[in-house]
Coordinates of C-alpha atoms and ligand atoms in Angstrom, one line a residue:
X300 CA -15.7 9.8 -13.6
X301 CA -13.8 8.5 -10.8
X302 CA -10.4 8.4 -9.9
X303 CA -8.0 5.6 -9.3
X304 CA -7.3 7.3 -5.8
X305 CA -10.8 5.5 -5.1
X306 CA -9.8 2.4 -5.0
X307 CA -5.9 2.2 -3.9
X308 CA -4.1 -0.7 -5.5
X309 CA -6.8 -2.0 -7.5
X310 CA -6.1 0.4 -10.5
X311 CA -2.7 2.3 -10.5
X312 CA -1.5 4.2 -13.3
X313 CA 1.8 3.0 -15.4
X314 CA 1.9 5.7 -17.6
X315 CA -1.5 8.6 -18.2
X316 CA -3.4 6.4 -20.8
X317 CA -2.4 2.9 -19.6
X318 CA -3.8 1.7 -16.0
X319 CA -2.6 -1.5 -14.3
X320 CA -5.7 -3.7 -12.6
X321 CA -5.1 -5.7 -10.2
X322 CA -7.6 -9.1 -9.6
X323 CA -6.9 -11.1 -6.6
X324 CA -7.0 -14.7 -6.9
X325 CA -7.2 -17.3 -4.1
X326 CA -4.0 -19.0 -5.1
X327 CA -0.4 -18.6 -4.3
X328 CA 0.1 -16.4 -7.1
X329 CA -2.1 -14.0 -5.3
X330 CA -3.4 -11.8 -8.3
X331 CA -3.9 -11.7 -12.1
X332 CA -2.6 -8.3 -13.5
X333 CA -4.8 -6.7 -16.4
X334 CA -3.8 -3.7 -17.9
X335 CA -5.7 -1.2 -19.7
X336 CA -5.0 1.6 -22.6
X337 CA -7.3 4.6 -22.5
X338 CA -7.7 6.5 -25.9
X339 CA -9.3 6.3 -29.3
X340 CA -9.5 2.4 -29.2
X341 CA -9.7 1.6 -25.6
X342 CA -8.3 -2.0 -24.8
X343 CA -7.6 -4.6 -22.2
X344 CA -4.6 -7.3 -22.2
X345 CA -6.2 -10.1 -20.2
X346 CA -9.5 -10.9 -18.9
X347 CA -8.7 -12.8 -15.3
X348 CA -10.9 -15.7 -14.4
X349 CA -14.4 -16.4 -14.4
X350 CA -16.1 -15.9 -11.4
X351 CA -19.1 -13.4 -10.8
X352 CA -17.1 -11.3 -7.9
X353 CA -14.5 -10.9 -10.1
X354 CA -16.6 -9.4 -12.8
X355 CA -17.7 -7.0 -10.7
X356 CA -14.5 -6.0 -9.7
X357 CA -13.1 -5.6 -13.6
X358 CA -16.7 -3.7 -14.0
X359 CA -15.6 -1.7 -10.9
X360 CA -12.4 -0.9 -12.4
X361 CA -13.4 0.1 -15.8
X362 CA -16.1 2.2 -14.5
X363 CA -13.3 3.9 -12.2
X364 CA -11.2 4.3 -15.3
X365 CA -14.2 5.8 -17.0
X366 CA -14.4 3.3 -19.8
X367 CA -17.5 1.7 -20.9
X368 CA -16.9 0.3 -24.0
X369 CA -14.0 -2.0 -25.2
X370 CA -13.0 -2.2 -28.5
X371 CA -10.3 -4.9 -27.9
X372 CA -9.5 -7.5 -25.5
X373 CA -6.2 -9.0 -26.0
X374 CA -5.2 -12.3 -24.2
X375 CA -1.9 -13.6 -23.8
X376 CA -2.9 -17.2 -23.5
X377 CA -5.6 -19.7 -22.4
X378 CA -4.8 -20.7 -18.9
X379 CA -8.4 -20.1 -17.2
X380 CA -6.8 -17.5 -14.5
X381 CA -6.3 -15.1 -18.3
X382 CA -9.5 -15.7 -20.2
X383 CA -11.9 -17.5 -17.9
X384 CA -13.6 -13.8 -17.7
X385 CA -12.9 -13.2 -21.3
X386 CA -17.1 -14.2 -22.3
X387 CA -18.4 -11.9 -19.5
X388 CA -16.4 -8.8 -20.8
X389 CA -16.9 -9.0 -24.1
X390 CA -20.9 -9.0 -23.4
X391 CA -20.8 -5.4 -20.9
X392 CA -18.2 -3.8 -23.0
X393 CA -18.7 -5.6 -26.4
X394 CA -14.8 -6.0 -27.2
X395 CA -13.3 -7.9 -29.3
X396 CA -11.3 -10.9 -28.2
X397 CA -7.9 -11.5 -29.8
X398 CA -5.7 -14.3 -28.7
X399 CA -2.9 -16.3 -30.6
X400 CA -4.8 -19.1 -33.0
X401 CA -2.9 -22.4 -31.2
X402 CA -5.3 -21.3 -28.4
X403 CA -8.5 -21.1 -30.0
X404 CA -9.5 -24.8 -28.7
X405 CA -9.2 -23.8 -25.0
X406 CA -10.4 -21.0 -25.3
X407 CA -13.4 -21.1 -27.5
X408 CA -14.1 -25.0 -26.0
X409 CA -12.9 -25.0 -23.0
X410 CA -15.7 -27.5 -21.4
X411 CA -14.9 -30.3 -23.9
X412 CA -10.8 -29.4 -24.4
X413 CA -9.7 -29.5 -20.6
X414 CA -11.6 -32.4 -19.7
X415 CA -10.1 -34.3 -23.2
X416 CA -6.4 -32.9 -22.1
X417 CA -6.6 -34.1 -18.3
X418 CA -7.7 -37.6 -19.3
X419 CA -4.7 -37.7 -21.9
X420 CA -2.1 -36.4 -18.8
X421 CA -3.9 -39.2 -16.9
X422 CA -3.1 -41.9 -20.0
X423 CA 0.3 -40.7 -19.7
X424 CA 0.9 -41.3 -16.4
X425 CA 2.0 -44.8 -16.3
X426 CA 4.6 -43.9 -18.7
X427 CA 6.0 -41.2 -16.3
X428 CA 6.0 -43.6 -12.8
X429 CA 3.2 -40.8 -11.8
X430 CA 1.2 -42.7 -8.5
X431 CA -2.3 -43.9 -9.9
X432 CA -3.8 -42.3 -6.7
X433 CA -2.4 -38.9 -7.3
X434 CA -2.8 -39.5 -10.9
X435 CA -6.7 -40.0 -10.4
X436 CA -7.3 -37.5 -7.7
X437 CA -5.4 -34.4 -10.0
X438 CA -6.6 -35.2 -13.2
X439 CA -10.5 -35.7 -12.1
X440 CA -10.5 -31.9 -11.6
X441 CA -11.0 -30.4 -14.8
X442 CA -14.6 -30.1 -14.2
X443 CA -13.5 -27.7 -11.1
X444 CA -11.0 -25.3 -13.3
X445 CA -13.8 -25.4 -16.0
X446 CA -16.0 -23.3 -13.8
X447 CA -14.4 -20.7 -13.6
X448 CA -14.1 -20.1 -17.5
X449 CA -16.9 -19.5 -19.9
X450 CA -16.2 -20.7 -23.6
X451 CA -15.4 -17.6 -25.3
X452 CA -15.2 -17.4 -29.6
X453 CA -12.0 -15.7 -30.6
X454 CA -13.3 -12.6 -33.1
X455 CA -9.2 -12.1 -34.1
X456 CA -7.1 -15.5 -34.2
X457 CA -2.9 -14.0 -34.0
X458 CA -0.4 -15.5 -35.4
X459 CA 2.5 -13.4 -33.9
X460 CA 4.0 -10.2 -35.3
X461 CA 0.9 -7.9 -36.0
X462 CA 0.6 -4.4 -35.1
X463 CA -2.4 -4.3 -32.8
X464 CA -4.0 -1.2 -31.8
X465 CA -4.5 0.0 -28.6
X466 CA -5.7 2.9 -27.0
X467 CA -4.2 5.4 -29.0
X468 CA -0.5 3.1 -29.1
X469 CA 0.1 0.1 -31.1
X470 CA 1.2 -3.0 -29.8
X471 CA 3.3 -5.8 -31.4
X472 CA 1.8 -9.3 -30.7
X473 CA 5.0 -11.4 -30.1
X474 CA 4.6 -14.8 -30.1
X475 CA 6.3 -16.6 -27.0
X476 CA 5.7 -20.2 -27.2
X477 CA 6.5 -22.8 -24.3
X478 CA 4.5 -22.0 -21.6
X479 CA 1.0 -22.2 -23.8
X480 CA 1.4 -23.2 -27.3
X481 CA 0.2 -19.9 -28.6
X482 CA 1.4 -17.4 -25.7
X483 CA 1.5 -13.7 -26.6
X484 CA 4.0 -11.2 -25.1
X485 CA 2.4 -7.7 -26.4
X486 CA 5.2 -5.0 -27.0
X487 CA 4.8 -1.5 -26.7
X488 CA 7.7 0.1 -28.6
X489 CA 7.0 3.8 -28.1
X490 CA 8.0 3.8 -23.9
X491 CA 9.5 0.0 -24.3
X492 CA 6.7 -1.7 -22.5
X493 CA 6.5 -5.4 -23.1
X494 CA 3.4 -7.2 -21.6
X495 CA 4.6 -10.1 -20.7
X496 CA 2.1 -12.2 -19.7
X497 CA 3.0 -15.7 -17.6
X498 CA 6.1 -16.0 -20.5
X499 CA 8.3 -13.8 -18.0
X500 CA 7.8 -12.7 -14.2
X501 CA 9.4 -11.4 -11.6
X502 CA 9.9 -13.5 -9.0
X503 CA 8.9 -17.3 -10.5
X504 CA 9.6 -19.1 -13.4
X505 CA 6.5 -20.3 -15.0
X506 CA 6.0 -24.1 -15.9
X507 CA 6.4 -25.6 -19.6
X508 CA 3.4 -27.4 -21.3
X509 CA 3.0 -30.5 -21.5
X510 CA 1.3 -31.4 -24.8
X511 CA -1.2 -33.9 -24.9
X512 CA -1.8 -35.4 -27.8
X513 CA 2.1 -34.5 -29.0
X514 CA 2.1 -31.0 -30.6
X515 CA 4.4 -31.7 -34.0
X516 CA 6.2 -34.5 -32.1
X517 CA 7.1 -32.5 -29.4
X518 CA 5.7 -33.6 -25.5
X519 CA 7.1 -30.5 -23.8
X520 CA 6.9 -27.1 -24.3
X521 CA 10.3 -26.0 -22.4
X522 CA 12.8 -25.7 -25.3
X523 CA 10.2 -23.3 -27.1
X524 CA 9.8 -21.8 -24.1
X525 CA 13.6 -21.3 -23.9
X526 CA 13.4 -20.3 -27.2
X527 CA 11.2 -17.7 -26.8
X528 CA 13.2 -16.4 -23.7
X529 CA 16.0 -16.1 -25.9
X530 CA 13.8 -14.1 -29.2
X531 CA 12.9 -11.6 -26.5
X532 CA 16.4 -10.4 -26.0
X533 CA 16.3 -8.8 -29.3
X534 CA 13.7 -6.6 -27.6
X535 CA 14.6 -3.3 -26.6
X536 CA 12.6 -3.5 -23.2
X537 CA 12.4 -1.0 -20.4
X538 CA 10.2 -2.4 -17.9
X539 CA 7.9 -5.6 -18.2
X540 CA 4.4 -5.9 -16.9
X541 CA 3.6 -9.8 -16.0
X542 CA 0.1 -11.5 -15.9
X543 CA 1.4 -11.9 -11.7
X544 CA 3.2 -10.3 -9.6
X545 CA 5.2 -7.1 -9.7
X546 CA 6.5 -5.5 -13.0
X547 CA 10.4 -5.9 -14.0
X548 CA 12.7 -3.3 -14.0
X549 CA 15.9 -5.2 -14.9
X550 CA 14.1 -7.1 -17.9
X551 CA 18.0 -8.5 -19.5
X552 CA 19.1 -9.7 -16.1
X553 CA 15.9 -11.4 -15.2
X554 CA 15.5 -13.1 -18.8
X555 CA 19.7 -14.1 -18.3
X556 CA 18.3 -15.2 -14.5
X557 CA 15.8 -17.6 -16.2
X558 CA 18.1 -18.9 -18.9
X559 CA 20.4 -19.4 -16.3
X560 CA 17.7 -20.6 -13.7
X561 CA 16.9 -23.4 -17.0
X562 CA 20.7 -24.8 -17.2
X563 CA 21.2 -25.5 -13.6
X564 CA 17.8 -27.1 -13.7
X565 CA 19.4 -29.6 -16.4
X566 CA 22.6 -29.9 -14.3
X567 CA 20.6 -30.8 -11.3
X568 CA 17.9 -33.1 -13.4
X569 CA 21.5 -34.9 -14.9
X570 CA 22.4 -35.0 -11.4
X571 CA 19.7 -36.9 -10.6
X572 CA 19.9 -39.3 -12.6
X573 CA 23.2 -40.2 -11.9
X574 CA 22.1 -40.8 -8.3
X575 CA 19.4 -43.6 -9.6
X576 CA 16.3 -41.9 -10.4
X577 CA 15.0 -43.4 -13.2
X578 CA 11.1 -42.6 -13.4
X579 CA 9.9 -39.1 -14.5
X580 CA 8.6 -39.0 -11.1
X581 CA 11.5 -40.0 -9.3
X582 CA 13.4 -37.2 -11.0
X583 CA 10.5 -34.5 -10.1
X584 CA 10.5 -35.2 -6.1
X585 CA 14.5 -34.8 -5.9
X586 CA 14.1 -31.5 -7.8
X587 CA 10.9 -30.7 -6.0
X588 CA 11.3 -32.4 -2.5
X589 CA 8.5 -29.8 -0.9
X590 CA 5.7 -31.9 -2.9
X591 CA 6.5 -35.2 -1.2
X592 CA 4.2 -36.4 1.3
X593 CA 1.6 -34.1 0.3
X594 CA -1.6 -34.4 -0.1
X595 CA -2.1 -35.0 -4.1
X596 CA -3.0 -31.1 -5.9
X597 CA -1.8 -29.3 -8.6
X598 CA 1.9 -28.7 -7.6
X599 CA 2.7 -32.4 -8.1
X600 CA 1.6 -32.1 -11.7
X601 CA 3.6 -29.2 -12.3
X602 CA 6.7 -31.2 -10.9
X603 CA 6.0 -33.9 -13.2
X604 CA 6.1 -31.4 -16.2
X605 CA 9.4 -29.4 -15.1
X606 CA 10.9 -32.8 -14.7
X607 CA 9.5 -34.3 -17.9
X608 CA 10.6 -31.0 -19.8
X609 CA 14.6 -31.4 -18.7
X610 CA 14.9 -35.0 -19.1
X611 CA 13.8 -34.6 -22.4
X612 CA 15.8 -32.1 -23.5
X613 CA 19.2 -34.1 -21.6
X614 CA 17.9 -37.3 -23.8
X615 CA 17.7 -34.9 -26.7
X616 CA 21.5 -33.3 -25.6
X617 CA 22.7 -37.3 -25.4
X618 CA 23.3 -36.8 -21.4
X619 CA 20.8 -39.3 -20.3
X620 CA 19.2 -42.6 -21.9
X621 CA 15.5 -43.6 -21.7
X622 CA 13.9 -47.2 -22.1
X623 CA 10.9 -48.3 -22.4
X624 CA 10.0 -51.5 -20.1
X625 CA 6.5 -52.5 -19.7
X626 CA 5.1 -48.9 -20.8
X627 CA 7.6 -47.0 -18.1
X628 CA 9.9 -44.4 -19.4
X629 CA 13.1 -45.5 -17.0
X630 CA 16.2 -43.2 -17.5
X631 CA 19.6 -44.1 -17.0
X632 CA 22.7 -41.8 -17.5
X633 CA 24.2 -41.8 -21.3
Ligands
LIG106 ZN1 -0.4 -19.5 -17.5
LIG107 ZN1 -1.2 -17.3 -15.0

């Protein structure tokens, strides 16, 4: 067996039995963090995403470790940068795959669901004042995130609250809707470890769903996702290990940093509306004013969303008005 001296900073211990791996991912984000528990019932939270290097390197790791087989793999939700890998590691170390349920149709279908939900953003897009250019050139990509994903059957659908095991701990699935539907934090409650997936991170604030078709009449995932900010409080959490990024020390202060991060957000998305933006993508470029004149990627989408998210909520609050005219959502202050 190897030692994680071999490979500096691709597998550092947190504690003994449970080993931090670190992927890295040509995006902004820079890695995907996967973290594994040694012991009777060795397990992984999070597979990384598909891509034939990158198997090598979670191969790599494990090997390092000195694990061969896998009796779990646990996901925290079904963006393709978590499970894209999550087929390829269940065949060398025959795991099992858990996830929460509401994610089983990424997941387990990826091909067909990502293709059906970019076409339904694209559908949307009128509504939202979204640029049929940018609208066409983002939402023709699903084919590209598909590929780095195998379709992966879930052998344990979650529901939130079961005690999972894992290595020779348990861990409480906690289910943190809002970012994903079905998004898992995974709570260690011996050493107060929570695994917090892309729910909460150190140093960004991750985007709110849109759901497309409506997911029980809601379009945005942010108050959930607020919501769940506010559930895990009630945690007694010493540090936090995120799906990116650096782990959290000060978990309270950066969960009150988000909550508060959310309300000025509103204040500012009020704002603009009171200075005559009236589309949803209007409202996104004066919160967002790095994306304009940008070539059209993925960014401008996740404008639209944050945008979409706070207006809706303001128009729930009674702060702003919408109106329909000739299938554009136009808001105007209340
Ligand atoms: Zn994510
Ligand atoms: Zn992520």
């Amino acid at each position: 067996m190897s030692t994680t001296r071999d490979y500096p900073g691709l597998l550092t211990n947190i504690t003994e039995d449970i080993l931090h791996i670190c992927i890295p991912i040509p995006h902004v984000l820079r890695n995907v963090n996967l973290y594994l528990f040694l012991g009777k019932e060795p397990a992984l939270i999070d597979a990384g995403p598909g891509h034939p290097l990158l198997e090598q390197v979670v191969r790599e790791a494990l090997r390092c470790a000195g694990v061969r087989r896998l009796s779990y793999l646990y996901l925290t939700h079904s963006h393709i940068d978590h499970f894209g890998l999550a087929q390829g590691i269940r065949r060398f170390t025959g795991a099992a795959v858990a996830a929460h349920r509401a994610e089983a149709p990424r997941i387990e279908r990826v091909n067909r669901t990502l293709p059906r939900e970019y076409s339904c953003y694209a559908s949307l897009s009128g509504a939202l004042g979204f640029p049929e250019e940018m609208s066409r050139r983002i939402f023709a990509q699903a084919r590209r995130w598909t590929e780095f994903s195998e379709p992966c059957s879930l052998d344990v659908k979650l529901r939130g609250g079961e005690k999972l095991p894992a290595g020779d701990r348990q861990l409480e699935a906690v289910h943190t809707p809002g970012h994903t539907a079905g998004h898992l934090c995974y709570y260690e409650a011996e050493d107060k470890l929570l695994f917090s997936g892309d729910h909460l991170m150190r140093s960004i604030t991750p985007n709110p769903e849109l759901y497309c078709p409506p997911r029980r009449g809601r379009v945005t995932g942010l108050p959930q996702f607020i919501a769940s900010l506010k559930l895990l409080e009630s945690y007694d959490i010493e540090r936090a290990f995120p799906g990116h990024g650096q782990p959290i020390r000060r978990v309270r202060k950066r969960i009150e940093f988000n909550l508060l991060h959310h309300h000025r957000r509103l204040e500012h998305t009020e704002k603009a509306v009171r200075a005559g933006c009236c589309t949803v993508w209007e409202v996104a470029i004066r919160l967002f004013p790095q994306i304009r004149g940008k070539p059209p990627e993925i960014d401008h989408f996740l404008a639209l969303k944050e945008a979409l998210g706070h207006l809706l909520i303001l128009e729930e609050q009674g702060r702003v008005r919408r109106k329909e005219e000739r299938g554009m959502w136009l808001y105007t202050p209340a």
